[in-house]
PDB file of C-alpha atoms and ligand atoms in Angstrom:
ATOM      1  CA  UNK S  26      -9.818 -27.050   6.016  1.00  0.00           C
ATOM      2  CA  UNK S  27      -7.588 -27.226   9.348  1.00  0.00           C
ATOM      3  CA  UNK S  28      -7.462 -23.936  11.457  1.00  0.00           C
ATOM      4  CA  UNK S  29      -4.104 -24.178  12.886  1.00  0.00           C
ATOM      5  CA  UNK S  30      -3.735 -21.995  15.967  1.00  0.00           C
ATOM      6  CA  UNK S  31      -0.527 -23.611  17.667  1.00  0.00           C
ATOM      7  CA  UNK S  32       3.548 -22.764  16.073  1.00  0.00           C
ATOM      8  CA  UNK S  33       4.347 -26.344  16.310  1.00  0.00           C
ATOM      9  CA  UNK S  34       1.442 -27.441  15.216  1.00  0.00           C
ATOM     10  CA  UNK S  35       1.799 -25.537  12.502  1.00  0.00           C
ATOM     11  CA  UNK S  36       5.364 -26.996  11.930  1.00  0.00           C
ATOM     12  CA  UNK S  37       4.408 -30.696  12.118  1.00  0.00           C
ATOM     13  CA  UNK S  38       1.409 -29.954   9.727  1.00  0.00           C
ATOM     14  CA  UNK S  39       3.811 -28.358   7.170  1.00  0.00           C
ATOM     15  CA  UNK S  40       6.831 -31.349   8.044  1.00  0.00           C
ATOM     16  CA  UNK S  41       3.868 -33.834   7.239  1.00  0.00           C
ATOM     17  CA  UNK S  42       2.802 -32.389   3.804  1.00  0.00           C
ATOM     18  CA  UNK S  43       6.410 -31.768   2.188  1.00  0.00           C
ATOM     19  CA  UNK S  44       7.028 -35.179   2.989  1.00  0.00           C
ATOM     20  CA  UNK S  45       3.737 -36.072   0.730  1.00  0.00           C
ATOM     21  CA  UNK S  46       4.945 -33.786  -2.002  1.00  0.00           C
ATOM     22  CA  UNK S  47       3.510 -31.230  -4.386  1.00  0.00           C
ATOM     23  CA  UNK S  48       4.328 -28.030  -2.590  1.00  0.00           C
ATOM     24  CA  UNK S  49       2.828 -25.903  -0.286  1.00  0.00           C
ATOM     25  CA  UNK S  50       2.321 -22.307  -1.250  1.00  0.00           C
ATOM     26  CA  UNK S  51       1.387 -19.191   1.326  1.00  0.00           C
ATOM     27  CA  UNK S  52      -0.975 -16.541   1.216  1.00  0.00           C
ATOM     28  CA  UNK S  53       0.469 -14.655   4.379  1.00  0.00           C
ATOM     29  CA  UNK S  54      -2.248 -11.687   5.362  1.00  0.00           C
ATOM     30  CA  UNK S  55      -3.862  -9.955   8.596  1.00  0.00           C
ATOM     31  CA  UNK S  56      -7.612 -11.641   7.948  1.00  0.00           C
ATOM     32  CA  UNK S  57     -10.518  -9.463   6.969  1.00  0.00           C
ATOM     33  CA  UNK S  58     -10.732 -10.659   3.723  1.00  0.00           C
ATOM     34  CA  UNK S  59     -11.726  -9.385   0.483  1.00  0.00           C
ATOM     35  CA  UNK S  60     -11.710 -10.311  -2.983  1.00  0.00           C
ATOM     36  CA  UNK S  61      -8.524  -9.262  -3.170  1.00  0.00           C
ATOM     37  CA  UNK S  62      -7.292 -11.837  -0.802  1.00  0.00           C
ATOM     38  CA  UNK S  63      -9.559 -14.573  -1.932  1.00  0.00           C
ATOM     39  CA  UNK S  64      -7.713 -13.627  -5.897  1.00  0.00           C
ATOM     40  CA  UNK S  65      -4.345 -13.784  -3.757  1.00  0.00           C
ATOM     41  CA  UNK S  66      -5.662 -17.270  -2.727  1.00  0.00           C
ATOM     42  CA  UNK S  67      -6.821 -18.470  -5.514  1.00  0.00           C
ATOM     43  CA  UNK S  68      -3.197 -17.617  -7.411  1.00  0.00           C
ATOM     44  CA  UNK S  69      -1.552 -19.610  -4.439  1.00  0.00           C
ATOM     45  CA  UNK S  70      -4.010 -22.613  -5.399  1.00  0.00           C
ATOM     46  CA  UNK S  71      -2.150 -22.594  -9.446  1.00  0.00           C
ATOM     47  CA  UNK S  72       1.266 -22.868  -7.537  1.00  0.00           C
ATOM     48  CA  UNK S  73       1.257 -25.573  -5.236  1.00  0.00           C
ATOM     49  CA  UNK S  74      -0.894 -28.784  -4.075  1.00  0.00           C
ATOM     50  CA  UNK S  75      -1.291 -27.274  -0.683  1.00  0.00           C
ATOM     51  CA  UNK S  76      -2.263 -23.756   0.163  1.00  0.00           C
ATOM     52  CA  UNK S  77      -1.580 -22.237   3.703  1.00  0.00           C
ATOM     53  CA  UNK S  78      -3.118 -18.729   4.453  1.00  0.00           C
ATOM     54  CA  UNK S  79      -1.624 -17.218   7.703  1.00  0.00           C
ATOM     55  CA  UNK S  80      -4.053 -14.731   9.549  1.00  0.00           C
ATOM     56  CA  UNK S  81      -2.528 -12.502  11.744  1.00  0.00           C
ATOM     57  CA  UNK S  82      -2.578  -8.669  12.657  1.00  0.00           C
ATOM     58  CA  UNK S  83       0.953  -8.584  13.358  1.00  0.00           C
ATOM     59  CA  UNK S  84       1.576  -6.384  16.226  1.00  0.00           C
ATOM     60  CA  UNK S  85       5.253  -5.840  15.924  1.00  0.00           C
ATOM     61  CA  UNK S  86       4.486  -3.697  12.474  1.00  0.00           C
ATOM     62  CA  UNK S  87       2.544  -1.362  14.044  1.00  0.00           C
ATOM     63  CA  UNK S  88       3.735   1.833  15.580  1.00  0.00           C
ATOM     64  CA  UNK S  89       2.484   3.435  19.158  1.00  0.00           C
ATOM     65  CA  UNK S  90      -0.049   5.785  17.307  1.00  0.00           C
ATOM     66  CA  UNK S  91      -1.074   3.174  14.769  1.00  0.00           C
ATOM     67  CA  UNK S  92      -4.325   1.122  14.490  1.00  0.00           C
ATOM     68  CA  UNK S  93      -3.193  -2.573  15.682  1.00  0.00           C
ATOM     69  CA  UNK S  94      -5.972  -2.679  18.334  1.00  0.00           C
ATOM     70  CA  UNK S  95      -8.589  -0.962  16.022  1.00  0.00           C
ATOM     71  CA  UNK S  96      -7.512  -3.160  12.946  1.00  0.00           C
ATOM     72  CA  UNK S  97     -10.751  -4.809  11.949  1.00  0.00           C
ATOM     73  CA  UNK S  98     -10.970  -8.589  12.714  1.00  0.00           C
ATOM     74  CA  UNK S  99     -13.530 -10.927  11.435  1.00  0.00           C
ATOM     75  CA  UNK S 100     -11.847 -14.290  11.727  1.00  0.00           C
ATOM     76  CA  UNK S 101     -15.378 -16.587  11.546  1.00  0.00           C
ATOM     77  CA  UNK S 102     -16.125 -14.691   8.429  1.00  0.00           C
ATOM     78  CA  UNK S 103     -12.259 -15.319   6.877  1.00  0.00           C
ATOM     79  CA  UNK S 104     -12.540 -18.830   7.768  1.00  0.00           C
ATOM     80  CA  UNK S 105     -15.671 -19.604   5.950  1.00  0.00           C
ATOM     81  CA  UNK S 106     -14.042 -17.340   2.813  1.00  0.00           C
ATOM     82  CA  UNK S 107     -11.020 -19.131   3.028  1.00  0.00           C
ATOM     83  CA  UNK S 108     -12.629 -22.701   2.886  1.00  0.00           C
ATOM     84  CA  UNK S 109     -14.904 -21.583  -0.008  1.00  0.00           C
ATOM     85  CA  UNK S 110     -11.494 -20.661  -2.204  1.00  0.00           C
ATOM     86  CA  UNK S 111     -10.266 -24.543  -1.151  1.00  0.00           C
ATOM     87  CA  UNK S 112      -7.984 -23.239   0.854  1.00  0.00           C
ATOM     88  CA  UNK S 113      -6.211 -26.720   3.100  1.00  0.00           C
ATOM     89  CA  UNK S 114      -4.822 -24.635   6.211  1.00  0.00           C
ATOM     90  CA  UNK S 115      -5.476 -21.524   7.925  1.00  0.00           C
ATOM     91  CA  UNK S 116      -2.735 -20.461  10.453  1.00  0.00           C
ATOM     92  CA  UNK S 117      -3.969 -17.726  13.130  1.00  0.00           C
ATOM     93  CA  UNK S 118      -1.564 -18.081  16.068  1.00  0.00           C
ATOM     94  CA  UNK S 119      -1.775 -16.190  18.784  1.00  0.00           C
ATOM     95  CA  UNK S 120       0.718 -12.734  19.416  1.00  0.00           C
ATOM     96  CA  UNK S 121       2.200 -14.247  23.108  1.00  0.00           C
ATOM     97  CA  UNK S 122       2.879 -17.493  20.902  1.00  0.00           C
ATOM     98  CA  UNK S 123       4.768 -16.050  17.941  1.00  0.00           C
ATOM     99  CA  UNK S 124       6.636 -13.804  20.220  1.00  0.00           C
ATOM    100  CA  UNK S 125       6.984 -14.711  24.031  1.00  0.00           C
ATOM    101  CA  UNK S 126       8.495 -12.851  26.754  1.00  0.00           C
ATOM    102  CA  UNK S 127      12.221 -13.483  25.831  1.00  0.00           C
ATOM    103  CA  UNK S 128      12.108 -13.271  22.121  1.00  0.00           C
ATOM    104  CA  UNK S 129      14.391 -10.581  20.702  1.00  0.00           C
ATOM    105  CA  UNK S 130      15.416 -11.177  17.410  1.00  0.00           C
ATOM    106  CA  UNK S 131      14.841  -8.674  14.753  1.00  0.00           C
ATOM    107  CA  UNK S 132      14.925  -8.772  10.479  1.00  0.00           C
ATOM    108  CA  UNK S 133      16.145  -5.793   9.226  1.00  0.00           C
ATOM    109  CA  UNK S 134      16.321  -4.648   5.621  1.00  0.00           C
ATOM    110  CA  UNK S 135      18.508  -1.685   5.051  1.00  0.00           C
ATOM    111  CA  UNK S 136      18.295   0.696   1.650  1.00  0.00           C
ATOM    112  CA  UNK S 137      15.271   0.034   0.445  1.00  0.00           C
ATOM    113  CA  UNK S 138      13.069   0.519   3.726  1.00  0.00           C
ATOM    114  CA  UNK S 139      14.821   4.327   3.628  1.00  0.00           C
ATOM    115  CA  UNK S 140      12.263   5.487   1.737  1.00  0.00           C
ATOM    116  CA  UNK S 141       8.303   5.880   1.406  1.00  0.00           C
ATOM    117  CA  UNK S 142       6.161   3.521   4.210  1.00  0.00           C
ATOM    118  CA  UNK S 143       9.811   2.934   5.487  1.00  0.00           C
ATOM    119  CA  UNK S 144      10.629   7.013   6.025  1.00  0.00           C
ATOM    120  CA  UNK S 145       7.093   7.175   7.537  1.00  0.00           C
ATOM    121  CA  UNK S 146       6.387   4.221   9.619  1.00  0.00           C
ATOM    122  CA  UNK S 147       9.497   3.596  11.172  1.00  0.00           C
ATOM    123  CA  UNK S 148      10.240   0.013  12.501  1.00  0.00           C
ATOM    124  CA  UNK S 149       7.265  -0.933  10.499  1.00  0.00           C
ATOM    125  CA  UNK S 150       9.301  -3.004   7.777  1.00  0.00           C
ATOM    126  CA  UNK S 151      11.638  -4.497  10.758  1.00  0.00           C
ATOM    127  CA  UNK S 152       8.288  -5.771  12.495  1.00  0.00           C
ATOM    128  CA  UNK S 153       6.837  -7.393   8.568  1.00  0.00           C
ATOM    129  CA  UNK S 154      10.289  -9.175   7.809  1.00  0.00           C
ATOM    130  CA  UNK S 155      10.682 -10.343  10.810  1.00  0.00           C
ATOM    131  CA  UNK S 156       6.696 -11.564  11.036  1.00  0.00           C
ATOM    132  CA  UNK S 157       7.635 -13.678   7.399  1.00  0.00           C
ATOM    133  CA  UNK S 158      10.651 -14.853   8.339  1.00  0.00           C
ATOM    134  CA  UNK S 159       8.798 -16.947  10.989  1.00  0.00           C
ATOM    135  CA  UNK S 160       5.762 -17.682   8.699  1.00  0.00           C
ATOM    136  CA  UNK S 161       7.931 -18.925   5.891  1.00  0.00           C
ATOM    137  CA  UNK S 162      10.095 -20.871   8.209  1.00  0.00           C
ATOM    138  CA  UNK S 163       6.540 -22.337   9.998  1.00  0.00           C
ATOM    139  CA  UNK S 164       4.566 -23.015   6.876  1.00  0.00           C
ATOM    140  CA  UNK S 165       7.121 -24.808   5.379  1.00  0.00           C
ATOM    141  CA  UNK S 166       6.306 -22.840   2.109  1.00  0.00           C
ATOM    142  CA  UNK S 167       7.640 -23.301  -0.862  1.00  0.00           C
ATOM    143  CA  UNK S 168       6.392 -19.832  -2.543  1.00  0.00           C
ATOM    144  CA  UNK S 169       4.772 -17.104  -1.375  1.00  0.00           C
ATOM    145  CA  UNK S 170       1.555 -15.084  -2.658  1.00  0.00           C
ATOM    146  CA  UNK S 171       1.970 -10.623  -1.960  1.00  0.00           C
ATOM    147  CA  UNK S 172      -0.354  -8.008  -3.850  1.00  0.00           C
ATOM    148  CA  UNK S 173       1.312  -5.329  -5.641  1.00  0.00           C
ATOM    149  CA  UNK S 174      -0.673  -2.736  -3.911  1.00  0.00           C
ATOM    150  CA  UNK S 175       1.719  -2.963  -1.063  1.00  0.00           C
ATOM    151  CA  UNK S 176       4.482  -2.453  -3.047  1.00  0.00           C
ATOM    152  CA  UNK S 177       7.555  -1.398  -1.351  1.00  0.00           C
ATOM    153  CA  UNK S 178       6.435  -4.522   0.747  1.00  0.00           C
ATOM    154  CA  UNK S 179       7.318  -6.992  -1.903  1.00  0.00           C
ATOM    155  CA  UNK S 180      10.131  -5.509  -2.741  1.00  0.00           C
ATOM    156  CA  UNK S 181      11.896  -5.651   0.828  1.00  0.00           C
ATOM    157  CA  UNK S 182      10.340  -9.348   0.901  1.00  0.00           C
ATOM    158  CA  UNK S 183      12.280 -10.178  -2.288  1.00  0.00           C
ATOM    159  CA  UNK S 184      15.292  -8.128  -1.012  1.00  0.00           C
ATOM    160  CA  UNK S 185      15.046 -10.525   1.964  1.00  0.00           C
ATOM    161  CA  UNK S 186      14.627 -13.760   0.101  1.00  0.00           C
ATOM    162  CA  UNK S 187      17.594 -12.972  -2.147  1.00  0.00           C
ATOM    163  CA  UNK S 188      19.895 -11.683   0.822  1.00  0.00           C
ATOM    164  CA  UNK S 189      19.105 -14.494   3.036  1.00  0.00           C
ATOM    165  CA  UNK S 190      18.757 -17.122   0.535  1.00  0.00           C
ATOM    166  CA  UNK S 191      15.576 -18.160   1.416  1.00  0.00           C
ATOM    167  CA  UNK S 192      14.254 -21.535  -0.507  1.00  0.00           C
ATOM    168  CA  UNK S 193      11.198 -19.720  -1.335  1.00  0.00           C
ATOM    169  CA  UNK S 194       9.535 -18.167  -4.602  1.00  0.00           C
ATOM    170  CA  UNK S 195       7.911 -14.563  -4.259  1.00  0.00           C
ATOM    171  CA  UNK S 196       4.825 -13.696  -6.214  1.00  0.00           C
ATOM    172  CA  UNK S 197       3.602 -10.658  -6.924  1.00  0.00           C
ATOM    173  CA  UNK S 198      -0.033 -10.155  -7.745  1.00  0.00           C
ATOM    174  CA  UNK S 199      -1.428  -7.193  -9.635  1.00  0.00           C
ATOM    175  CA  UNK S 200      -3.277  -4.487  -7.509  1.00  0.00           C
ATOM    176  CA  UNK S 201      -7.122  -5.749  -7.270  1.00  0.00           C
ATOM    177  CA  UNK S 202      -9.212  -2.501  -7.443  1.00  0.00           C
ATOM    178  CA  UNK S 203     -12.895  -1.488  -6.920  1.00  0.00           C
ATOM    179  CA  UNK S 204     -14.686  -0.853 -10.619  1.00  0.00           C
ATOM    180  CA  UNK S 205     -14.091   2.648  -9.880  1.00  0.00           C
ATOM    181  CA  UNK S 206     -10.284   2.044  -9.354  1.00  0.00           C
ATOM    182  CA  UNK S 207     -10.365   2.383  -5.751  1.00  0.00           C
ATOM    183  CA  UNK S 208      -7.795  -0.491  -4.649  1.00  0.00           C
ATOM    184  CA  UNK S 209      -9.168  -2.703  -2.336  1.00  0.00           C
ATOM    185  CA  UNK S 210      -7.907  -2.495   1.247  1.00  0.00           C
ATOM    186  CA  UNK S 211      -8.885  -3.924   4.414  1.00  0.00           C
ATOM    187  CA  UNK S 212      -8.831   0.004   5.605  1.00  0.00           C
ATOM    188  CA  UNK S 213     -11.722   0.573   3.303  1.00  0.00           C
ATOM    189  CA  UNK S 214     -13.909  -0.510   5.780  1.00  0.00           C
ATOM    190  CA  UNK S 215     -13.521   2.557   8.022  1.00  0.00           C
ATOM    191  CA  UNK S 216     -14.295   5.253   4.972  1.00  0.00           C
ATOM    192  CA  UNK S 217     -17.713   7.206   5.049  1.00  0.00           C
ATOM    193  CA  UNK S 218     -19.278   8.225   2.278  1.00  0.00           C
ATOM    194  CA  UNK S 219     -17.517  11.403   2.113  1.00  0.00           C
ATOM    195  CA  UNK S 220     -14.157   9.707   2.613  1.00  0.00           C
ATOM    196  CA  UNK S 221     -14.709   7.496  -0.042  1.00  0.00           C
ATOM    197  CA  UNK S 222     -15.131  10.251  -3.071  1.00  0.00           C
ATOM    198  CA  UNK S 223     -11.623  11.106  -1.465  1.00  0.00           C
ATOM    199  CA  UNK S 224     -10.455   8.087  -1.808  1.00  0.00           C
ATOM    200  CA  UNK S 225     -10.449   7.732  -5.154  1.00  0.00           C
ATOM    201  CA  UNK S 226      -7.879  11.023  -5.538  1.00  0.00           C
ATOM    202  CA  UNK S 227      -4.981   8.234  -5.043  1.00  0.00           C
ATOM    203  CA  UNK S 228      -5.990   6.073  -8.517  1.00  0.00           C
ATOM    204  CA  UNK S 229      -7.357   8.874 -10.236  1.00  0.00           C
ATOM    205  CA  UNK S 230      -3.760  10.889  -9.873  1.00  0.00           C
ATOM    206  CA  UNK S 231      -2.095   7.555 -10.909  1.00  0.00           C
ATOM    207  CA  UNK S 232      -4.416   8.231 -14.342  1.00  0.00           C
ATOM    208  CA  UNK S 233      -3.453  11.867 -14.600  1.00  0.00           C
ATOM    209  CA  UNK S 234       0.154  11.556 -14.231  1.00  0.00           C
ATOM    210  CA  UNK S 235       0.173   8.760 -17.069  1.00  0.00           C
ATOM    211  CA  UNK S 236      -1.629  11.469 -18.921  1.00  0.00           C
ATOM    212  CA  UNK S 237       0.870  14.018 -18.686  1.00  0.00           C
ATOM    213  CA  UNK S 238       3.424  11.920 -18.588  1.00  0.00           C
ATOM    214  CA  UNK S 239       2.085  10.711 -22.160  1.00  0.00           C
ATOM    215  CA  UNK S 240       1.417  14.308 -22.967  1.00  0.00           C
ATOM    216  CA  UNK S 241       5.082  14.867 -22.650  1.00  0.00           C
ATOM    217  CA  UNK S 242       5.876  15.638 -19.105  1.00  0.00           C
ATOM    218  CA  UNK S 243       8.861  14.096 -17.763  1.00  0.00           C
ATOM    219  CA  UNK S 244       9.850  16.136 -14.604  1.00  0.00           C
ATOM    220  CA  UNK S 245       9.150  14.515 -11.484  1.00  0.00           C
ATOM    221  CA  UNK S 246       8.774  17.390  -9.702  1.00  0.00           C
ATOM    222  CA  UNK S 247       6.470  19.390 -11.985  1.00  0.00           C
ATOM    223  CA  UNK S 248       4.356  16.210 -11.854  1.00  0.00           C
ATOM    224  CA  UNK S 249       4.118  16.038  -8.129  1.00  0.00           C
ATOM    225  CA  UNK S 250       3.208  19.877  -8.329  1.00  0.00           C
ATOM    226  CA  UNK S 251       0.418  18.680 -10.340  1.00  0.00           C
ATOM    227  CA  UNK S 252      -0.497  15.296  -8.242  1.00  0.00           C
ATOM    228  CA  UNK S 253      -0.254  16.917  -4.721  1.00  0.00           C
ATOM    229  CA  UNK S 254      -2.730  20.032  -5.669  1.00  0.00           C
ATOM    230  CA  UNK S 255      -4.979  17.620  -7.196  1.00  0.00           C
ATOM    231  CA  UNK S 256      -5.252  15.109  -4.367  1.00  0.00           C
ATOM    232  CA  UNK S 257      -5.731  17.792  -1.626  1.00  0.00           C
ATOM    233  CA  UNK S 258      -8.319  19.433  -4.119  1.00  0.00           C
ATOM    234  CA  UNK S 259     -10.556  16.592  -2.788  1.00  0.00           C
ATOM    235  CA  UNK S 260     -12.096  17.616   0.943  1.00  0.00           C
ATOM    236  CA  UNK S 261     -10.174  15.830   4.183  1.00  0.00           C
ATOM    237  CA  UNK S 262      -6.799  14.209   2.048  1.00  0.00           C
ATOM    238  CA  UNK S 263      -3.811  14.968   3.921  1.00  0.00           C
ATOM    239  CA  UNK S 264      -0.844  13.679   1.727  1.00  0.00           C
ATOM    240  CA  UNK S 265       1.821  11.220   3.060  1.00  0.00           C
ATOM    241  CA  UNK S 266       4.184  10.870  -0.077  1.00  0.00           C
ATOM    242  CA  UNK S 267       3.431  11.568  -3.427  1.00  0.00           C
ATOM    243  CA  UNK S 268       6.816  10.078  -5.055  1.00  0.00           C
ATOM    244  CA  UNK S 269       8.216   9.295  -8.272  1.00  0.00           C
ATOM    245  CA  UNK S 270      10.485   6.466  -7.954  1.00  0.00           C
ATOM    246  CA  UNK S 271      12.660   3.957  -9.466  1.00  0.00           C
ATOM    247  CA  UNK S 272      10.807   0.731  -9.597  1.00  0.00           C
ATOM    248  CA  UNK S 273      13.581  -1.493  -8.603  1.00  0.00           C
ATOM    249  CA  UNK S 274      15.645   0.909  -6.068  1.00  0.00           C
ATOM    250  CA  UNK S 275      12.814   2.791  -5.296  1.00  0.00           C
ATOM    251  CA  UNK S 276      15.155   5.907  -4.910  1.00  0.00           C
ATOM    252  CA  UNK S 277      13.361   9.014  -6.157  1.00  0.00           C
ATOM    253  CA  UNK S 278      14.051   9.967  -9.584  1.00  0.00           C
ATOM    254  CA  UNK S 279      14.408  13.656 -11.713  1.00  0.00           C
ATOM    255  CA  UNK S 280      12.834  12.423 -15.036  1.00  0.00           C
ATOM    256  CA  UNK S 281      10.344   9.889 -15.695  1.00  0.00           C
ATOM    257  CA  UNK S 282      11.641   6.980 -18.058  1.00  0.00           C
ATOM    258  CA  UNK S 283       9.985   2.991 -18.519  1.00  0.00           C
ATOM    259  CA  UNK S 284      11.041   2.047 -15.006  1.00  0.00           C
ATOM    260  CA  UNK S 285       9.146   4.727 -12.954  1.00  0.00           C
ATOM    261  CA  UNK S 286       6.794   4.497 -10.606  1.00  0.00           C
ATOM    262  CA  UNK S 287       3.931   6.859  -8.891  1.00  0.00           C
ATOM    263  CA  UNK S 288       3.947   6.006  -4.723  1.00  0.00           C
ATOM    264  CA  UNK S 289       0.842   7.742  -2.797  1.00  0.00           C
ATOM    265  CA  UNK S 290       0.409   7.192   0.702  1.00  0.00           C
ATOM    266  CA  UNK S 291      -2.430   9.867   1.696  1.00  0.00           C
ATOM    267  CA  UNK S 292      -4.446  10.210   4.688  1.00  0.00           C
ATOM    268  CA  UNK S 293      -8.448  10.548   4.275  1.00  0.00           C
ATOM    269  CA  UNK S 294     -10.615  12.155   6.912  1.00  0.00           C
ATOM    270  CA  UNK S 295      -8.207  12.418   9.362  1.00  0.00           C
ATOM    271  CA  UNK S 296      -8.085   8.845   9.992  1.00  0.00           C
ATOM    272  CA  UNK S 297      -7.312   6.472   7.135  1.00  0.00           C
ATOM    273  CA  UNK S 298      -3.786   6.239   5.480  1.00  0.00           C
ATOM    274  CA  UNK S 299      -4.445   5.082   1.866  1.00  0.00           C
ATOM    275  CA  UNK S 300      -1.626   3.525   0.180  1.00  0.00           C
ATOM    276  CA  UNK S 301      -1.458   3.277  -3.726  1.00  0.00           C
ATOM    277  CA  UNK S 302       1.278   3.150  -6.655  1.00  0.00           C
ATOM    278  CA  UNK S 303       1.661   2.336 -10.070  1.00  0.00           C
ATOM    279  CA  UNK S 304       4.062   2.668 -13.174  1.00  0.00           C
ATOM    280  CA  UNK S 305       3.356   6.164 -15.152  1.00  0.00           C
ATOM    281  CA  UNK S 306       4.753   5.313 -18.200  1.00  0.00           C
ATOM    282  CA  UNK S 307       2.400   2.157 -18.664  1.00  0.00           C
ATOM    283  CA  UNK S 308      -0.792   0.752 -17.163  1.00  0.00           C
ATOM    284  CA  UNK S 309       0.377  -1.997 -14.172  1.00  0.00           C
TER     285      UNK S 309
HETATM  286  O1  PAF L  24       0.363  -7.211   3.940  1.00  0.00           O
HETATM  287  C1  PAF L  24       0.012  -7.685   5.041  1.00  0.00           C
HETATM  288  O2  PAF L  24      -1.158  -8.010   5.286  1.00  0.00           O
HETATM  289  C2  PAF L  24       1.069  -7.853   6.131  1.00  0.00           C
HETATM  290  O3  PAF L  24       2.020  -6.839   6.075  1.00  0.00           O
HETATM  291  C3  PAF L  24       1.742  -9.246   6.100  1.00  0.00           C
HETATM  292  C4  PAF L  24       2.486  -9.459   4.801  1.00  0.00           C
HETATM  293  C5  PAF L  24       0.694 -10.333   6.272  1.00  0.00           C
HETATM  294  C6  PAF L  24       2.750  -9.369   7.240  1.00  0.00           C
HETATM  295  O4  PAF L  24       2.136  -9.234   8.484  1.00  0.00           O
END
């Protein structure tokens, strides 16, 4: 496996391997892997002859008063893990590289970043589009691998593809979650014992809004009644969104129908903001 550390590098590599055919396919990610990178991997590896996995806490995604510095980084560790999935390239440039002194260039996605992560973390889905724009351009790739967790990510990435008419195929992959539903999360890392319990409010108020919802239920805002007391029923949650949205738009909606989904972003032990969604009216 090469460990790329060098743009052009990184270029040439990707210049070198079209030319030999059979596709290259990225997993693009901020390291500190887990299995639900090395599944994210090992889709990428069904796609394409070559798989490149970018590692790289991004810092133009993260606000003032957000963790880029504490963001845990482990890149011996995600080397070896990325090797043992047969990963070819691993791409871990350095921040003054990928954006010296004089760049200024920014991607910006309008509608769809109004909402959600987008109404919370501002600038944070300028500083991931304009992160992939470079690592698609880079890698050469010819698809790219997202998890669904991060959803209202890989939405704007499509939205971005489409718009710009990007040559590349987006992949979702289904959220990959702990056997007691937690979904696995880099973040995960920091949670205490305590914390954790907490942490499983987000999944388990996926599971009782699809049970109201299936009891009959259908107004979004008696159901976020419902979700929000339940989540902060569990000690140190401090609730981001709870939203019931449409799936494609993700505009909020009045009544749940097929195309609705739950959004949580919630805060746990004063420290750790949780992210989680799925559709109500059906497991996914
Ligand atoms: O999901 C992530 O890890 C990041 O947002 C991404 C897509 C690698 C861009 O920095």
């Amino acid at each position: 496996m090469e460990i790329i550390h060098s743009p052009d590098e990184m270029a040439a590599w990707a210049k070198a391997q079209a030319a030999a055919g059979g596709g290259i396919a990225l997993v693009p990610t901020m390291g500190c892997f887990h299995e639900a990178h090395l599944s994210l991997m090992r889709l990428a590896r069904r796609q394409a002859g070559k798989v490149v996995v970018s590692l790289f806490v991004n810092p133009l995604q993260f606000g003032p008063s957000e963790d880029f510095e504490a963001y845990p980084r482990n890149f011996a560790e995600d080397c070896r893990m990325a090797a043992g999935e047969g990963v070819d390239a691993v791409f871990a440039p350095d921040p003054a590289e990928m954006y010296p002194e004089d760049f200024q260039t920014v991607v910006s996605v309008k509608d769809i970043t109004r909402h959600l992560c987008g109404a919370s973390r501002p600038g944070h889905f300028d500083g991931v589009a304009t992160v992939l724009v470079k690592l698609f351009h880079l890698t050469g790739a010819d698809c790219a691998v997202f998890g669904e967790k991060d959803y209202q990510q890989l939405a704007v990435i499509r939205r971005l593809t489409a718009d710009l008419n990007m040559d590349i195929e987006i992949i979702g992959h289904p959220t990959v979650r702990e056997t007691d539903g937690l979904a696995m999360s880099s973040r995960n890392l920091y949670l205490d014992e305590g914390d954790r319990e907490s942490a499983l409010s987000l999944y388990r108020s996926i599971a009782m809004a699809r049970k109201l919802t299936a009891a009959g239920v259908r107004e979004a805002t008696v159901l976020e009644r419902k979700v929000r007391a339940y989540i902060e029923s569990f000690p140190g949650t401090e609730i981001d969104y709870v939203s019931f949205v449409d799936a494609d738009s993700l505009v909020p909606v009045a009544v749940i129908d097929e195309r609705t989904l739950l959004a949580l972003a919630v805060r746990i032990g004063g420290k750790v903001r949780l992210i989680d969604n799925g559709l109500v009216l059906r497991d996914g």
